Short mmCIF file of C-alpha atoms and ligand atoms in Angstrom, two decimals:
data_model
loop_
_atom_site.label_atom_id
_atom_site.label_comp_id
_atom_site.label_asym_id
_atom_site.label_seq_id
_atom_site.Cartn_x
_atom_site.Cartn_y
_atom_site.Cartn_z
CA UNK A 69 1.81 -116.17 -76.20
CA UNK A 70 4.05 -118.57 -75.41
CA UNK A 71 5.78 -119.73 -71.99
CA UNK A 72 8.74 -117.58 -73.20
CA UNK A 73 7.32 -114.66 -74.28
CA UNK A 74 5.40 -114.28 -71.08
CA UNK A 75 8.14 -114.96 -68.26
CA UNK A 76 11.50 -113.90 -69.67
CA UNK A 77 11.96 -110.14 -70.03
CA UNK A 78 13.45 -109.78 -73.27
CA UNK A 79 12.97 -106.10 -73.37
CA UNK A 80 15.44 -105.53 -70.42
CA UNK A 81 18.80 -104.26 -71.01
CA UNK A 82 21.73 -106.57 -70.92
CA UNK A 83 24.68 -104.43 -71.24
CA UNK A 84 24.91 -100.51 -69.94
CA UNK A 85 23.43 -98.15 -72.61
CA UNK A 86 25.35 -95.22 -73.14
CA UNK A 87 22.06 -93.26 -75.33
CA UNK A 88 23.46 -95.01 -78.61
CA UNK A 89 21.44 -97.34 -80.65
CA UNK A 90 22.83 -100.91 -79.06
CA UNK A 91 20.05 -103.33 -80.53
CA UNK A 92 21.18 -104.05 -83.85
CA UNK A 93 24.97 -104.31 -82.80
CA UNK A 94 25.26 -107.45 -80.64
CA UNK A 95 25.78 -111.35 -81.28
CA UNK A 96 22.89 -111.95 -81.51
CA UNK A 97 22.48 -110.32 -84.84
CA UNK A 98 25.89 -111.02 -86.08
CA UNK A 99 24.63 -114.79 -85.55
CA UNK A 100 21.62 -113.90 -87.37
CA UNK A 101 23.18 -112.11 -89.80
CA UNK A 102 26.42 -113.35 -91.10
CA UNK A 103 26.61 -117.50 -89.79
CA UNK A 104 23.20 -118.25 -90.55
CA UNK A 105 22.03 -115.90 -93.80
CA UNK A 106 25.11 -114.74 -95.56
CA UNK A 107 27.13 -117.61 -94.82
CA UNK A 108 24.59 -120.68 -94.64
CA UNK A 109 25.24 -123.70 -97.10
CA UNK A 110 28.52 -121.82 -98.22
CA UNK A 111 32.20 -121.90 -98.45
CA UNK A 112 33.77 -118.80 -97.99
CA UNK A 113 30.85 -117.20 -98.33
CA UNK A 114 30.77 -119.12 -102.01
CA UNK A 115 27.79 -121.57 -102.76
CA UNK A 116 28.93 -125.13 -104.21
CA UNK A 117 27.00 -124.22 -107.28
CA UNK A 118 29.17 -120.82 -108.17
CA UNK A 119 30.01 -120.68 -111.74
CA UNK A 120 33.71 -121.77 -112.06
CA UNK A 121 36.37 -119.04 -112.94
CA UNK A 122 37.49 -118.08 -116.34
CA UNK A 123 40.26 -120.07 -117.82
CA UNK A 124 41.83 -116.70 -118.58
CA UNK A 125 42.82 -116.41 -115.01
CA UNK A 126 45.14 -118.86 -115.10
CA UNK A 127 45.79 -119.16 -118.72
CA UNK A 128 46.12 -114.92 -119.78
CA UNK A 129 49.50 -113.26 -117.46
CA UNK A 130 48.08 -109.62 -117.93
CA UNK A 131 44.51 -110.73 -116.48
CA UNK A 132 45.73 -112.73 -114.10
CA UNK A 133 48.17 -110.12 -112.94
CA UNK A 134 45.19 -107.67 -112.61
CA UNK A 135 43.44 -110.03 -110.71
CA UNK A 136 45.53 -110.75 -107.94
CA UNK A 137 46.76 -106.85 -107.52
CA UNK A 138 42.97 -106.57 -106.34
CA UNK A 139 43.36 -109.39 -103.98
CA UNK A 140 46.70 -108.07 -102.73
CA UNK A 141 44.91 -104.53 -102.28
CA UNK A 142 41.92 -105.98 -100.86
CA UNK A 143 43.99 -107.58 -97.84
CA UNK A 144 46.19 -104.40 -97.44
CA UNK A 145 42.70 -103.30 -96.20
CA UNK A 146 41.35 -105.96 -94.10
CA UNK A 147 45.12 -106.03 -92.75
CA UNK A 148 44.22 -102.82 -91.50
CA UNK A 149 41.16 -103.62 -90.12
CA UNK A 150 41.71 -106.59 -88.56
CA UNK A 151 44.70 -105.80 -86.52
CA UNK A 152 43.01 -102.04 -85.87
CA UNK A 153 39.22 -103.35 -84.90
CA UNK A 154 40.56 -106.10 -82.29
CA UNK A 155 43.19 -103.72 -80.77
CA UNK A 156 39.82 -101.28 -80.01
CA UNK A 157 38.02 -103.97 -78.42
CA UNK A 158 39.61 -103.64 -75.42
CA UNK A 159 39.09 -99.55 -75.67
CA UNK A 160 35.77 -99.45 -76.37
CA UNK A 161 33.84 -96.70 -74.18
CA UNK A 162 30.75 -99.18 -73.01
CA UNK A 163 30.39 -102.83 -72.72
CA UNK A 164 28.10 -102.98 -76.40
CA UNK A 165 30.78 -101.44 -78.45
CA UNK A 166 33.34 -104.17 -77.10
CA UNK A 167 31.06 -106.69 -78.21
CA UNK A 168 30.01 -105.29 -81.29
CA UNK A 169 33.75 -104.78 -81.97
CA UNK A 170 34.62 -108.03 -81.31
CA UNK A 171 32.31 -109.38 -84.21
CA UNK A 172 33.51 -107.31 -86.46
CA UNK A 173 37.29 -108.27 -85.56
CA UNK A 174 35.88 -111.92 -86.62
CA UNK A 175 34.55 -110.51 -89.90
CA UNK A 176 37.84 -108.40 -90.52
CA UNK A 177 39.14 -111.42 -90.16
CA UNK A 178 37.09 -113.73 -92.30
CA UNK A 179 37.52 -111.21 -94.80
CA UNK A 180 41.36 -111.30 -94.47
CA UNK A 181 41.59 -115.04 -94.61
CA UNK A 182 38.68 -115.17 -98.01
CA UNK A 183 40.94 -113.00 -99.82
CA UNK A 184 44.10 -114.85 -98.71
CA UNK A 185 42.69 -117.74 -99.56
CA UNK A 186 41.76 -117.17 -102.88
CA UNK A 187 45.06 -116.00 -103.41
CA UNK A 188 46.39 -119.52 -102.51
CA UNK A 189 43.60 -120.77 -104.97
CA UNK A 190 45.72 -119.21 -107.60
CA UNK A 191 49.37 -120.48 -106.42
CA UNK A 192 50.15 -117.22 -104.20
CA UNK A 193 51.21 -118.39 -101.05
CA UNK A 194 51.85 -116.51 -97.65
CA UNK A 195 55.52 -115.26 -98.34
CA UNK A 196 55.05 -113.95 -102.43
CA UNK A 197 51.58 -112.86 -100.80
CA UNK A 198 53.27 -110.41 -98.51
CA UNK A 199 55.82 -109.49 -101.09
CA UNK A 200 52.90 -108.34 -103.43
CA UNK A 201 50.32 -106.31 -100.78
CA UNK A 202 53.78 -104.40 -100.21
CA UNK A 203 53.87 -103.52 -103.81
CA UNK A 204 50.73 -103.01 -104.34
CA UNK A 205 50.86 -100.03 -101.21
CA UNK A 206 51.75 -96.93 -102.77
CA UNK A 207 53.35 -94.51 -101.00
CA UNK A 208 50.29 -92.65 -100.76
CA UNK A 209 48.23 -95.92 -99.74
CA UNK A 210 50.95 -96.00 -97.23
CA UNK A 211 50.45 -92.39 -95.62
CA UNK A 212 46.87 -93.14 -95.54
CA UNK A 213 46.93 -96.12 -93.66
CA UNK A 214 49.55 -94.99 -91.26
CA UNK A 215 47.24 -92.29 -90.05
CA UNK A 216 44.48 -94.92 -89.49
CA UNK A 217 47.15 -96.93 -87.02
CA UNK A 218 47.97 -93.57 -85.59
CA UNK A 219 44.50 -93.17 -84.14
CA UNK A 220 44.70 -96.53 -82.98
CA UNK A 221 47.86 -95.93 -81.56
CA UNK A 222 46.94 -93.37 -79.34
CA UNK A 223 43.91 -95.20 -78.30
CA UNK A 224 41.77 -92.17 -79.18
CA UNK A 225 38.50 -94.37 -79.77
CA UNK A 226 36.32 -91.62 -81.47
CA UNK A 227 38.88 -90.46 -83.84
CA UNK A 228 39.77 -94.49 -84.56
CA UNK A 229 36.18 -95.19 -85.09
CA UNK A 230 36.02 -91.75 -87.23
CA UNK A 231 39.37 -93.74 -89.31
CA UNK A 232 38.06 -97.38 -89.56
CA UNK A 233 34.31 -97.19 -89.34
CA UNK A 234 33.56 -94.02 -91.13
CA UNK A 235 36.53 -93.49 -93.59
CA UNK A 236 38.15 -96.82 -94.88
CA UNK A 237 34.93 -98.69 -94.20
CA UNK A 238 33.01 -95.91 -96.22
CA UNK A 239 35.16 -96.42 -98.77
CA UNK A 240 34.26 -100.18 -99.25
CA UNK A 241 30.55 -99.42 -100.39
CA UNK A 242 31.41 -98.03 -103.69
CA UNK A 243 34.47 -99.94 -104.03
CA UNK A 244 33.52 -103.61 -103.03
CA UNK A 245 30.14 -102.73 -105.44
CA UNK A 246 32.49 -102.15 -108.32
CA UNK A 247 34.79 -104.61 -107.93
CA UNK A 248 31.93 -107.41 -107.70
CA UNK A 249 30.78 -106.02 -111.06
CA UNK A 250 33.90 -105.90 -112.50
CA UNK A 251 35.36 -109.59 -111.77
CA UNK A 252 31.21 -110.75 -112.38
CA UNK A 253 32.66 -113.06 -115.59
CA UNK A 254 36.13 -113.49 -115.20
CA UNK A 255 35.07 -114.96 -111.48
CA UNK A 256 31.73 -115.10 -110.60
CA UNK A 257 33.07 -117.06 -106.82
CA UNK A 258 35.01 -114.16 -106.36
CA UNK A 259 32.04 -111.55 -107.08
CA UNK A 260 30.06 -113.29 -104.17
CA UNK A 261 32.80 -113.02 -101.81
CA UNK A 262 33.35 -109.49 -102.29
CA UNK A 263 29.62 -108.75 -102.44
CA UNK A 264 29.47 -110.85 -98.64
CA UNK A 265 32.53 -108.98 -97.54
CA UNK A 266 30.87 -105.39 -98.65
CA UNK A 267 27.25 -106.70 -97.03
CA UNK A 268 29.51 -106.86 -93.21
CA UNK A 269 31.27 -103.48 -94.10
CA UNK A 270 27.47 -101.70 -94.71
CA UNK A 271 26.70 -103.52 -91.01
CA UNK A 272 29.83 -102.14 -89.68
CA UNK A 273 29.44 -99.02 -91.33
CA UNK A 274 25.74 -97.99 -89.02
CA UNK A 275 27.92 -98.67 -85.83
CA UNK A 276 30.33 -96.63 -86.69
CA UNK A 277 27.53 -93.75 -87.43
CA UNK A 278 25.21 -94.47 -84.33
CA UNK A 279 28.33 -94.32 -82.12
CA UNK A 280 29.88 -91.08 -84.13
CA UNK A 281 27.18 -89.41 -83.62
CA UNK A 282 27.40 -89.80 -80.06
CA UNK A 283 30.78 -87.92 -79.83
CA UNK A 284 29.74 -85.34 -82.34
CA UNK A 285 26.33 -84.10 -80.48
CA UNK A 286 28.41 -83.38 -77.55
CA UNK A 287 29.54 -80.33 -79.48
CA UNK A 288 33.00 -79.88 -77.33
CA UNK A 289 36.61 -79.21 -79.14
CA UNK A 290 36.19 -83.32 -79.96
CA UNK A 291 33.84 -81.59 -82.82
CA UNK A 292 36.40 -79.83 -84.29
CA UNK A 293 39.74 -82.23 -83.90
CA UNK A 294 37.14 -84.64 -85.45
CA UNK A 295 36.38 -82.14 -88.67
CA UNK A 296 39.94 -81.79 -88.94
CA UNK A 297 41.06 -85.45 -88.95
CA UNK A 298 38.20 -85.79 -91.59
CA UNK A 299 39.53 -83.43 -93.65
CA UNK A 300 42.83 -84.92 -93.82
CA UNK A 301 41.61 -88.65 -94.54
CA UNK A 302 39.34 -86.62 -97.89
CA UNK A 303 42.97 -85.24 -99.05
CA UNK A 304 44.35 -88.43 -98.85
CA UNK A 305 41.70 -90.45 -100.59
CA UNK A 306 41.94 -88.54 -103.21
CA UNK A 307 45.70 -88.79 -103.71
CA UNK A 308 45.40 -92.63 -103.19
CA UNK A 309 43.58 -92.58 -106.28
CA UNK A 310 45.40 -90.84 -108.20
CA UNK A 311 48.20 -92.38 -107.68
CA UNK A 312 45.92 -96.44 -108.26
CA UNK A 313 45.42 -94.18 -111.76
CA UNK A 314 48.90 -93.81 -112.41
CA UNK A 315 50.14 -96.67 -111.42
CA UNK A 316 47.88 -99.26 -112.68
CA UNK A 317 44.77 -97.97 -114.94
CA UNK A 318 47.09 -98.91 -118.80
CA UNK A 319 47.51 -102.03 -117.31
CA UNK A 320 43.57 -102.64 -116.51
CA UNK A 321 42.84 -101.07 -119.77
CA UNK A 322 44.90 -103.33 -121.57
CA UNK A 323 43.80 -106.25 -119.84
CA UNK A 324 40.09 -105.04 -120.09
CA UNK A 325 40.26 -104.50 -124.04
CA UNK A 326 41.23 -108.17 -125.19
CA UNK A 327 37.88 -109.56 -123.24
CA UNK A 328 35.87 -107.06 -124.10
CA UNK A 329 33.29 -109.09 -126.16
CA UNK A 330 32.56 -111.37 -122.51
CA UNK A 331 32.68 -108.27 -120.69
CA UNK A 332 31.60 -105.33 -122.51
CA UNK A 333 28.02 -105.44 -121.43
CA UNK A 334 28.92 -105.58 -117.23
CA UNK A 335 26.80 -102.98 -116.21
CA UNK A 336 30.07 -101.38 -114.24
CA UNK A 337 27.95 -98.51 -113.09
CA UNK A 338 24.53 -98.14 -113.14
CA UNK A 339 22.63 -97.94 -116.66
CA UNK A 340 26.79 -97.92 -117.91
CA UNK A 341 28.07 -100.69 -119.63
CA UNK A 342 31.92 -101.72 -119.27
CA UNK A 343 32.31 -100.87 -123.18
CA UNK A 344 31.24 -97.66 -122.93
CA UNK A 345 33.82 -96.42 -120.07
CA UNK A 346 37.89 -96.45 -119.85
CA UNK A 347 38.93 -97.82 -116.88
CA UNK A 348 40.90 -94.41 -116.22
CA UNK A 349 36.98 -92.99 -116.49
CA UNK A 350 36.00 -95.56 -114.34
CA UNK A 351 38.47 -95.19 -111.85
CA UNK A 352 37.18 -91.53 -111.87
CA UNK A 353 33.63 -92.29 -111.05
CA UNK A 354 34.54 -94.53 -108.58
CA UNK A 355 36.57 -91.87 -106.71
CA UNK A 356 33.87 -89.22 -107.32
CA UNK A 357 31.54 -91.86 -105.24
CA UNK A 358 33.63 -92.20 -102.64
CA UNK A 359 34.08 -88.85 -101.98
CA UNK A 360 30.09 -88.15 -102.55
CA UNK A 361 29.46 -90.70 -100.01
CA UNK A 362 32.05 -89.90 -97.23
CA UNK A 363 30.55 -86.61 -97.27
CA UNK A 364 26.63 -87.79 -97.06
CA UNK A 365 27.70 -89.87 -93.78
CA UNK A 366 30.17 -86.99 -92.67
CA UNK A 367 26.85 -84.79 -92.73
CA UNK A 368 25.19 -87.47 -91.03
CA UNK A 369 27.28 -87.53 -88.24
CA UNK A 370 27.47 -83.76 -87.89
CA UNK A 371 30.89 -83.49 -89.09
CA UNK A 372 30.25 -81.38 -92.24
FE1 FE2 B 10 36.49 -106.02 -93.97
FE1 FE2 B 11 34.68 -103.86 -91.94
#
């Protein structure tokens, strides 16, 4: 045993514990997680040895038109996130939330300035940047998000955390997975960005359950405002993408069917190959997952 090991008391508690799970959420493991694995010997969260991007992004309109929609949709997001997360720092209920919070405002915001970036990469700056993540918000995108702000609003931390941590963040697992498929040969830089991006949101993900389930066990009418607000943020999902279907999926289809040679054989899904679905199928699946997993961790919180 070292000299360390014997006199310092590691095992002591350094902030107030309110009977959540605080060990995995502090600096400490954001240091050990994100700025010395994820992010070590990278840019962006992109190794100097990435495969380049196809020339199609620049050189095909319809693909390259897809392509930056995602971005723009992306950062409507980790707009969302970023401004939401840091304004809850300072609302946190206990001393290891605001710190856990506050490193995940600084990887909302890494994610925010990745995407952003990349946009730039391609010739999009700030201003025609803006223009498009307003296009790209449907009105039903719109009404979503705007009840997320709402919670935030009102400074109503458990129903906030039920918004950002549980529902939009949720929402990232399925979605960041098929989107790192999807782009894997048109931009294989891009794929490992979104798969680092989707590796934070699975970290801040099992806050947002350990401290859920804090509010939930206390069984009072928090419970049931909860169940409700949950129930909402389901019916909207699903109208979000519905309306990403109507408004977008020819497009993607379109785009998708002149490549398909180079891309047919992404496995999009598991054991399914990009040839062998639509994108409107796809888009289908994708929802169905989201859905399927918001209700796993709504059961796991005791909200379902
Ligand atoms: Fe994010
Ligand atoms: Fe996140």
């Amino acid at each position: 045993m070292n000299e360390k090991e014997s006199r310092l008391n590691r095992k002591n508690e350094k902030f107030a514990n309110n009977g959540w799970d605080t060990a995995q959420f502090d600096v400490q493991t954001w240091l050990e997680r994100a700025p010395w694995r994820t992010l070590r010997d990278t840019e962006y969260g992109v190794k100097n040895n990435a495969p380049k991007p196809h020339p199609a992004l620049w050189e095909d309109k319809l693909v390259s038109e897809i392509y930056k929609i995602d971005l723009a949709t992306f950062l409507t997001a980790e707009r969302i996130s970023m401004s939401g997360i840091s304004k809850l720092v300072s609302c946190a209920p206990d001393e290891a939330s605001s710190v856990f919070l506050a490193t995940q405002a600084a990887d909302e915001a890494r994610h925010f300035e990745i995407f952003s970036r990349r946009l730039a990469d391609f010739d999009v700056g700030p201003e025609q940047r803006n223009e498009m993540m307003k296009k790209v918000t449907t009105p039903e995108m719109q009404k979503f998000y705007d009840l997320i702000a709402e919670q935030v609003d009102r400074e109503d931390f458990a129903a906030a955390m039920l918004s950002h941590n549980i529902i939009l963040e949720g929402m990232a697992y399925p979605v960041y997975r098929y989107e790192s498929a999807y782009w894997s040969v048109f931009d294989p830089q891009l794929s490992a960005m979104i798969r680092g991006a989707f590796a934070d949101e699975v970290h801040h993900v099992a806050y947002g359950e350990a401290i859920m389930r804090n509010y939930t066990a206390k069984g009072d009418k928090t419970r049931n405002t909860m169940s409700r607000l949950a129930k909402n943020f389901r019916m909207l999902m699903t109208e979000v993408f519905e309306s990403t279907i109507d408004h977008y999926v020819g497009l993607y289809q379109l785009a998708a069917d002149n490549y398909m040679d180079e891309i047919g054989d992404i496995q999009i899904f598991p054991s399914r190959k990009m040839r062998d679905v639509t994108e409107k199928e796809q888009v289908e699946i994708l929802m169905r997952e989201v859905n399927l997993e918001c209700d796993k961790r709504l059961a796991r919180i005791g909200l379902l």
